[in-house]
Coordinates of C-alpha atoms in Angstrom, one line a residue:
X926 CA 165.7 50.2 319.0
X927 CA 166.1 49.5 315.3
X928 CA 162.8 47.6 315.5
X929 CA 161.1 50.6 317.2
X930 CA 162.4 53.0 314.5
X931 CA 161.1 50.6 311.8
X932 CA 157.6 50.4 313.3
X933 CA 157.5 54.2 313.6
X934 CA 158.5 54.6 310.0
X935 CA 155.9 52.2 308.8
X936 CA 153.2 54.0 310.8
X937 CA 154.1 57.3 309.2
X938 CA 154.0 55.7 305.7
X939 CA 150.6 54.2 306.4
X940 CA 149.3 57.5 307.7
X941 CA 150.6 59.4 304.6
X942 CA 149.1 56.8 302.3
X943 CA 145.7 57.1 304.0
X944 CA 145.8 60.9 303.7
X945 CA 146.6 60.6 300.0
X946 CA 143.7 58.2 299.4
X947 CA 141.3 60.6 301.3
X948 CA 142.6 63.5 299.2
X949 CA 142.0 61.7 295.9
X950 CA 138.5 60.7 297.1
X951 CA 137.7 64.3 298.0
X952 CA 138.9 65.5 294.6
X953 CA 136.8 62.9 292.8
X954 CA 133.8 63.9 294.7
X955 CA 134.4 67.6 293.8
X956 CA 135.2 66.7 290.2
X957 CA 138.5 68.7 290.4
X958 CA 141.0 66.0 289.5
X959 CA 141.4 65.6 285.7
X960 CA 142.7 62.0 286.2
X961 CA 139.4 61.0 287.8
X962 CA 136.7 62.8 286.0
X963 CA 133.2 62.1 287.3
X964 CA 129.6 63.2 286.5
X965 CA 126.4 62.9 288.4
X966 CA 123.5 61.1 286.7
X967 CA 120.0 61.0 288.1
X968 CA 118.5 57.5 288.3
X969 CA 114.8 56.7 288.2
X970 CA 114.5 56.8 292.0
X971 CA 116.1 60.3 292.0
X972 CA 119.2 59.1 293.7
X973 CA 122.6 60.2 292.5
X974 CA 125.2 57.8 291.1
X975 CA 128.8 58.7 290.2
X976 CA 130.0 57.4 286.9
X977 CA 133.3 57.9 285.0
X978 CA 132.9 60.6 282.3
X979 CA 132.2 59.0 278.9
X980 CA 133.1 60.3 275.5
X981 CA 130.3 61.9 273.6
X982 CA 129.6 61.4 269.9
X983 CA 132.3 63.8 268.8
X984 CA 135.0 61.9 270.7
X985 CA 135.3 64.6 273.3
X986 CA 136.0 63.8 277.0
X987 CA 134.0 66.9 278.1
X988 CA 130.9 66.6 280.2
X989 CA 127.7 65.6 278.3
X990 CA 125.1 68.2 277.5
X991 CA 122.3 68.7 280.0
X992 CA 118.7 67.8 279.0
X993 CA 117.4 70.6 276.7
X994 CA 114.3 71.0 278.9
X995 CA 113.0 69.9 282.3
X996 CA 110.3 67.8 280.6
X997 CA 112.9 65.8 278.6
X998 CA 115.0 65.3 281.7
X999 CA 111.9 64.0 283.5
X1000 CA 111.2 61.6 280.6
X1001 CA 114.8 60.4 280.6
X1002 CA 114.7 59.5 284.3
X1003 CA 111.4 57.6 284.0
X1004 CA 111.8 56.2 280.4
X1005 CA 112.0 52.6 281.6
X1006 CA 108.8 52.9 283.7
X1007 CA 106.9 54.6 280.9
X1008 CA 107.9 51.9 278.4
X1009 CA 106.9 49.1 280.8
X1010 CA 104.3 49.0 282.2
X1011 CA 102.7 52.4 281.6
X1012 CA 102.3 52.4 277.8
X1013 CA 101.0 48.8 277.6
X1014 CA 98.4 49.6 280.3
X1015 CA 97.3 52.7 278.4
X1016 CA 97.0 50.6 275.2
X1017 CA 94.8 48.1 277.0
X1018 CA 92.5 50.9 278.1
X1019 CA 92.4 52.3 274.5
X1020 CA 91.6 48.8 273.1
X1021 CA 88.7 48.3 275.5
X1022 CA 87.3 51.7 274.8
X1023 CA 87.4 51.6 271.0
X1024 CA 87.1 48.1 269.7
X1025 CA 84.7 45.2 270.1
X1026 CA 85.4 41.5 269.7
X1027 CA 84.5 41.4 266.0
X1028 CA 86.8 44.3 265.2
X1029 CA 89.7 42.7 267.1
X1030 CA 89.2 39.4 265.3
X1031 CA 89.1 41.1 261.9
X1032 CA 92.3 42.9 262.5
X1033 CA 94.4 40.0 263.8
X1034 CA 97.2 40.6 261.2
X1035 CA 97.9 44.2 262.2
X1036 CA 100.3 43.3 265.1
X1037 CA 102.3 41.2 262.7
X1038 CA 102.4 44.1 260.2
X1039 CA 103.5 46.4 263.1
X1040 CA 106.4 44.1 264.0
X1041 CA 107.6 43.9 260.5
X1042 CA 107.5 47.6 259.8
X1043 CA 109.1 48.5 263.1
X1044 CA 111.9 46.0 262.5
X1045 CA 112.7 47.6 259.2
X1046 CA 112.2 51.2 260.4
X1047 CA 114.8 50.6 263.2
X1048 CA 117.3 49.4 260.6
X1049 CA 117.3 52.6 258.5
X1050 CA 116.0 56.2 259.2
X1051 CA 112.9 56.0 256.9
X1052 CA 109.9 55.2 259.2
X1053 CA 107.5 52.3 259.1
X1054 CA 105.1 54.2 256.9
X1055 CA 106.9 53.1 253.8
X1056 CA 105.7 49.5 254.7
X1057 CA 102.2 50.5 255.9
X1058 CA 101.2 52.4 252.7
X1059 CA 101.5 49.6 250.1
X1060 CA 100.5 46.8 252.5
X1061 CA 97.3 48.5 253.5
X1062 CA 96.5 49.3 249.9
X1063 CA 96.9 45.6 249.0
X1064 CA 94.9 44.6 252.1
X1065 CA 91.9 46.6 250.9
X1066 CA 92.4 45.6 247.3
X1067 CA 92.9 49.1 246.1
X1068 CA 96.4 50.3 245.2
X1069 CA 94.9 53.7 244.3
X1070 CA 93.8 54.3 247.9
X1071 CA 97.1 56.0 249.0
X1072 CA 95.3 58.3 251.4
X1073 CA 94.2 55.5 253.7
X1074 CA 97.8 54.3 254.0
X1075 CA 99.1 57.8 254.5
X1076 CA 96.6 58.5 257.4
X1077 CA 97.5 55.2 259.0
X1078 CA 101.2 55.9 258.6
X1079 CA 101.1 59.3 260.3
X1080 CA 98.9 57.9 263.1
X1081 CA 101.3 55.1 263.8
X1082 CA 104.6 57.0 263.4
X1083 CA 103.3 59.6 265.9
X1084 CA 103.5 57.0 268.6
X1085 CA 106.0 54.5 267.1
X1086 CA 108.7 57.1 266.5
X1087 CA 107.6 60.1 268.5
X1088 CA 106.9 58.3 271.7
X1089 CA 108.4 54.7 271.6
X1090 CA 111.5 55.8 269.7
X1091 CA 112.1 58.9 271.9
X1092 CA 111.8 56.9 275.2
X1093 CA 113.9 54.1 273.9
X1094 CA 116.8 56.4 272.9
X1095 CA 116.5 58.4 276.2
X1096 CA 117.0 55.2 278.0
X1097 CA 119.7 53.8 275.7
X1098 CA 121.8 56.8 274.8
X1099 CA 120.3 60.3 275.6
X1100 CA 123.6 62.0 274.7
X1101 CA 123.1 61.1 271.0
X1102 CA 119.9 63.1 271.1
X1103 CA 121.1 66.0 273.2
X1104 CA 124.1 66.6 271.1
X1105 CA 121.8 67.3 268.1
X1106 CA 118.8 68.8 269.8
X1107 CA 119.3 72.2 268.1
X1108 CA 118.5 70.5 264.7
X1109 CA 114.9 69.5 265.7
X1110 CA 113.1 72.8 265.6
X1111 CA 114.3 73.5 262.0
X1112 CA 113.0 70.0 261.0
X1113 CA 109.7 69.8 262.8
X1114 CA 108.0 73.3 262.6
X1115 CA 108.5 73.9 258.8
X1116 CA 107.3 70.4 258.1
X1117 CA 104.1 71.0 260.2
X1118 CA 103.4 74.1 258.1
X1119 CA 104.0 72.4 254.8
X1120 CA 102.0 69.3 255.8
X1121 CA 99.0 71.4 256.9
X1122 CA 98.9 73.2 253.6
X1123 CA 99.4 70.0 251.6
X1124 CA 96.7 68.1 253.5
X1125 CA 94.1 70.9 253.4
X1126 CA 94.9 71.8 249.8
X1127 CA 96.3 68.7 248.1
X1128 CA 98.7 69.5 245.3
X1129 CA 98.5 66.1 243.6
X1130 CA 95.9 63.6 242.4
X1131 CA 95.9 60.0 243.7
X1132 CA 97.7 58.8 240.6
X1133 CA 100.4 61.4 241.0
X1134 CA 100.7 60.3 244.7
X1135 CA 101.3 56.7 243.7
X1136 CA 104.0 57.8 241.3
X1137 CA 105.6 60.0 244.0
X1138 CA 105.6 57.0 246.4
X1139 CA 107.2 54.9 243.7
X1140 CA 110.0 57.5 243.2
X1141 CA 110.5 57.8 246.9
X1142 CA 110.8 54.0 247.3
X1143 CA 113.3 53.8 244.5
X1144 CA 115.4 56.6 246.0
X1145 CA 115.4 55.0 249.5
X1146 CA 116.3 51.6 247.9
X1147 CA 119.3 53.2 246.2
X1148 CA 120.4 54.8 249.4
X1149 CA 120.1 51.6 251.4
X1150 CA 122.0 49.7 248.6
X1151 CA 124.7 52.3 248.7
X1152 CA 124.9 51.8 252.5
X1153 CA 125.2 48.0 252.1
X1154 CA 128.1 48.4 249.7
X1155 CA 129.8 50.8 252.0
X1156 CA 129.2 48.5 255.0
X1157 CA 130.8 45.6 253.1
X1158 CA 133.8 47.7 252.3
X1159 CA 134.2 48.7 255.9
X1160 CA 133.9 45.1 257.1
X1161 CA 136.6 44.1 254.6
X1162 CA 138.9 46.8 255.9
X1163 CA 138.2 45.9 259.5
X1164 CA 139.0 42.2 258.9
X1165 CA 142.1 43.2 257.0
X1166 CA 143.2 45.2 260.0
X1167 CA 142.6 42.4 262.4
X1168 CA 139.2 43.6 263.6
X1169 CA 135.8 42.0 263.4
X1170 CA 132.3 42.8 262.2
X1171 CA 131.0 44.0 265.6
X1172 CA 132.8 47.3 265.5
X1173 CA 131.5 48.2 262.0
X1174 CA 128.3 50.3 262.2
X1175 CA 125.9 50.4 259.2
X1176 CA 125.1 53.9 258.0
X1177 CA 123.9 55.5 254.8
X1178 CA 126.7 58.0 254.8
X1179 CA 130.4 58.1 255.2
X1180 CA 131.0 61.8 255.2
X1181 CA 132.5 62.0 258.7
X1182 CA 135.8 60.2 258.0
X1183 CA 137.6 63.6 258.3
X1184 CA 136.8 63.9 262.1
X1185 CA 140.1 63.3 263.8
X1186 CA 140.7 63.5 267.6
X1187 CA 143.4 65.6 268.9
X1188 CA 146.0 64.4 271.4
X1189 CA 144.2 65.9 274.3
X1190 CA 141.0 63.9 273.5
X1191 CA 139.1 66.8 272.0
X1192 CA 137.6 66.7 268.5
X1193 CA 137.6 69.2 265.7
X1194 CA 133.9 68.3 265.1
X1195 CA 132.9 70.2 268.2
X1196 CA 134.2 73.5 266.8
X1197 CA 132.5 72.6 263.5
X1198 CA 129.2 72.0 265.2
X1199 CA 129.4 75.3 267.0
X1200 CA 130.0 77.1 263.7
X1201 CA 127.1 75.2 262.2
X1202 CA 124.8 76.3 265.0
X1203 CA 125.8 79.9 264.7
X1204 CA 125.5 80.0 260.9
X1205 CA 122.3 80.9 259.1
X1206 CA 122.9 79.0 256.0
X1207 CA 122.2 75.5 257.5
X1208 CA 119.1 76.9 259.1
X1209 CA 117.7 78.1 255.8
X1210 CA 118.6 74.9 254.0
X1211 CA 117.2 72.7 256.7
X1212 CA 113.9 74.7 257.1
X1213 CA 113.4 74.7 253.3
X1214 CA 113.9 71.0 252.9
X1215 CA 111.6 70.2 255.9
X1216 CA 108.9 72.5 254.5
X1217 CA 109.1 70.8 251.0
X1218 CA 109.1 67.4 252.6
X1219 CA 106.0 68.3 254.6
X1220 CA 104.0 69.8 251.8
X1221 CA 104.9 67.2 249.2
X1222 CA 105.8 63.9 250.9
X1223 CA 104.1 63.9 254.3
X1224 CA 100.9 65.5 253.1
X1225 CA 100.4 63.1 250.2
X1226 CA 102.1 59.8 251.1
X1227 CA 102.5 60.2 254.9
X1228 CA 106.2 59.6 255.0
X1229 CA 109.5 61.3 254.0
X1230 CA 110.6 63.7 256.6
X1231 CA 112.5 61.2 258.6
X1232 CA 114.8 60.4 255.6
X1233 CA 114.9 64.1 254.7
X1234 CA 116.0 65.0 258.2
X1235 CA 118.7 62.3 258.2
X1236 CA 120.2 63.5 254.9
X1237 CA 120.0 67.2 256.0
X1238 CA 121.6 66.3 259.4
X1239 CA 124.4 64.4 257.6
X1240 CA 125.3 66.7 254.8
X1241 CA 124.2 70.1 256.0
X1242 CA 124.5 70.0 259.8
X1243 CA 127.5 67.6 259.6
X1244 CA 126.2 65.4 262.5
X1245 CA 127.8 62.0 263.3
X1246 CA 125.8 59.1 261.8
X1247 CA 124.4 58.0 265.1
X1248 CA 123.0 61.4 266.1
X1249 CA 121.6 61.8 262.6
X1250 CA 119.7 58.5 262.9
X1251 CA 118.4 59.3 266.4
X1252 CA 117.2 62.8 265.4
X1253 CA 115.6 61.5 262.2
X1254 CA 113.6 58.9 264.2
X1255 CA 112.3 61.5 266.7
X1256 CA 111.6 64.1 264.0
X1257 CA 109.7 61.5 261.9
X1258 CA 107.4 60.9 264.8
X1259 CA 106.9 64.5 265.9
X1260 CA 106.4 65.7 262.3
X1261 CA 103.4 63.3 262.1
X1262 CA 101.6 64.8 265.1
X1263 CA 99.9 67.6 263.2
X1264 CA 99.0 65.5 260.1
X1265 CA 97.6 62.8 262.4
X1266 CA 95.4 65.3 264.2
X1267 CA 94.2 66.7 260.9
X1268 CA 93.3 63.2 259.5
X1269 CA 91.7 62.3 262.8
X1270 CA 89.6 65.4 263.6
X1271 CA 89.1 67.1 260.2
X1272 CA 89.2 64.5 257.5
X1273 CA 88.2 61.7 259.8
X1274 CA 89.8 59.0 257.7
X1275 CA 92.1 57.3 260.2
X1276 CA 91.3 53.6 260.4
X1277 CA 91.0 53.5 264.2
X1278 CA 90.6 49.8 264.6
X1279 CA 93.6 49.0 262.4
X1280 CA 95.7 51.7 264.2
X1281 CA 94.9 50.4 267.7
X1282 CA 95.6 46.8 266.7
X1283 CA 98.9 47.9 265.0
X1284 CA 100.3 49.7 267.9
X1285 CA 101.4 46.7 270.0
X1286 CA 103.2 45.3 267.0
X1287 CA 105.1 48.5 266.5
X1288 CA 105.9 48.6 270.2
X1289 CA 107.1 45.0 270.2
X1290 CA 108.9 45.3 266.9
X1291 CA 110.9 48.3 268.2
X1292 CA 112.1 46.3 271.2
X1293 CA 113.0 43.1 269.4
X1294 CA 114.5 44.8 266.3
X1295 CA 118.1 44.6 267.6
X1296 CA 117.7 40.9 268.3
X1297 CA 116.2 40.2 264.8
X1298 CA 119.1 42.2 263.2
X1299 CA 121.6 40.2 265.1
X1300 CA 120.1 36.8 264.4
X1301 CA 119.3 37.4 260.7
X1302 CA 122.2 39.7 260.0
X1303 CA 121.7 43.4 259.2
X1304 CA 122.8 42.8 255.6
X1305 CA 120.1 40.2 255.0
X1306 CA 117.4 42.4 256.5
X1307 CA 118.4 45.4 254.4
X1308 CA 118.6 43.3 251.2
X1309 CA 115.0 42.1 251.8
X1310 CA 114.1 45.7 252.4
X1311 CA 115.6 46.8 249.1
X1312 CA 113.7 44.1 247.2
X1313 CA 110.5 45.1 249.0
X1314 CA 110.9 48.7 248.0
X1315 CA 111.6 47.9 244.4
X1316 CA 108.6 45.6 244.3
X1317 CA 106.4 48.2 245.8
X1318 CA 107.6 50.8 243.3
X1319 CA 106.7 48.4 240.5
X1320 CA 103.2 47.8 241.9
X1321 CA 102.6 51.5 242.3
X1322 CA 103.5 52.2 238.7
X1323 CA 101.9 49.2 236.9
X1324 CA 98.6 48.9 238.8

């Protein structure tokens, strides 16, 4: 009898345990149990996978923002397929339609230039144009021909940053872009207006453009050097606290140290961001800076709005460093679209052969940049970049 009572008791316990597990499973599927938060993510084959909720860039455990438009959501779902094999196949078609054998052989160095520029451009939010402009001027033996490098820079950045960079980040971490999507219109549209005015009615002579490029190169070198020193300091603090180098991220700014997470997992940065979106002051400052960058920098030397956007995102919009870098990469590419079309269709000064041959290097450089940074060390890469910028500035001023 005791044995029968024991078996009956065990059966009731098993039944209750099964009911509890089913209840928890149902709550997970409905997303109602706070201890098991879930979100639905669309995979490239349009099936649905359930993943634990991850924290966004502000440290919040809330659900991530939805894609800002159906087109961006579609690009996110098919980013991997577009990067491989769609884009390489399109480039092969473009190569066959635009270049002959002699043009290809004479431009053999352009893929190497694309790899180098993309590797540097993915280390700091400045764009590969800062490498293209002086190298192409030296390649043609005329340091005064800034317009050639500028037209090539906007043509390359349109696809390197605006397409390759966008798809890479949509595949890697779309939330970093979605969190800061509201910044993009105030960075792109004013720059388009300014660049159009500056290209059609230049404000500077070629000599002044060379001096402007030299000044911009020195400013970027100073910012990168400041970032290197800050990174060294953070690494020392991490080692002193028992951590390692892997958790220390290189950034040009440290203005977000005041973001502190609350006990419930929420961050005060979310409320700050909402206030920034609703305020008109950041909109005016961001639009003005983008317009000036377009009419002065982009129109005359082909670069500048990516770095301008990063600084505005960091110090005006108060974005986290990662979101600031992602937004600056995308904005740098999209800002170049209108200048590229003007140089291609109106001024007709885009070196098509060099541009087509440089695209695979940019594509490959963007994909191998993380490996290069890891093998060589981000500090060594950036130190070489600083020396290159200072040398370029010296050439622009003395020749």
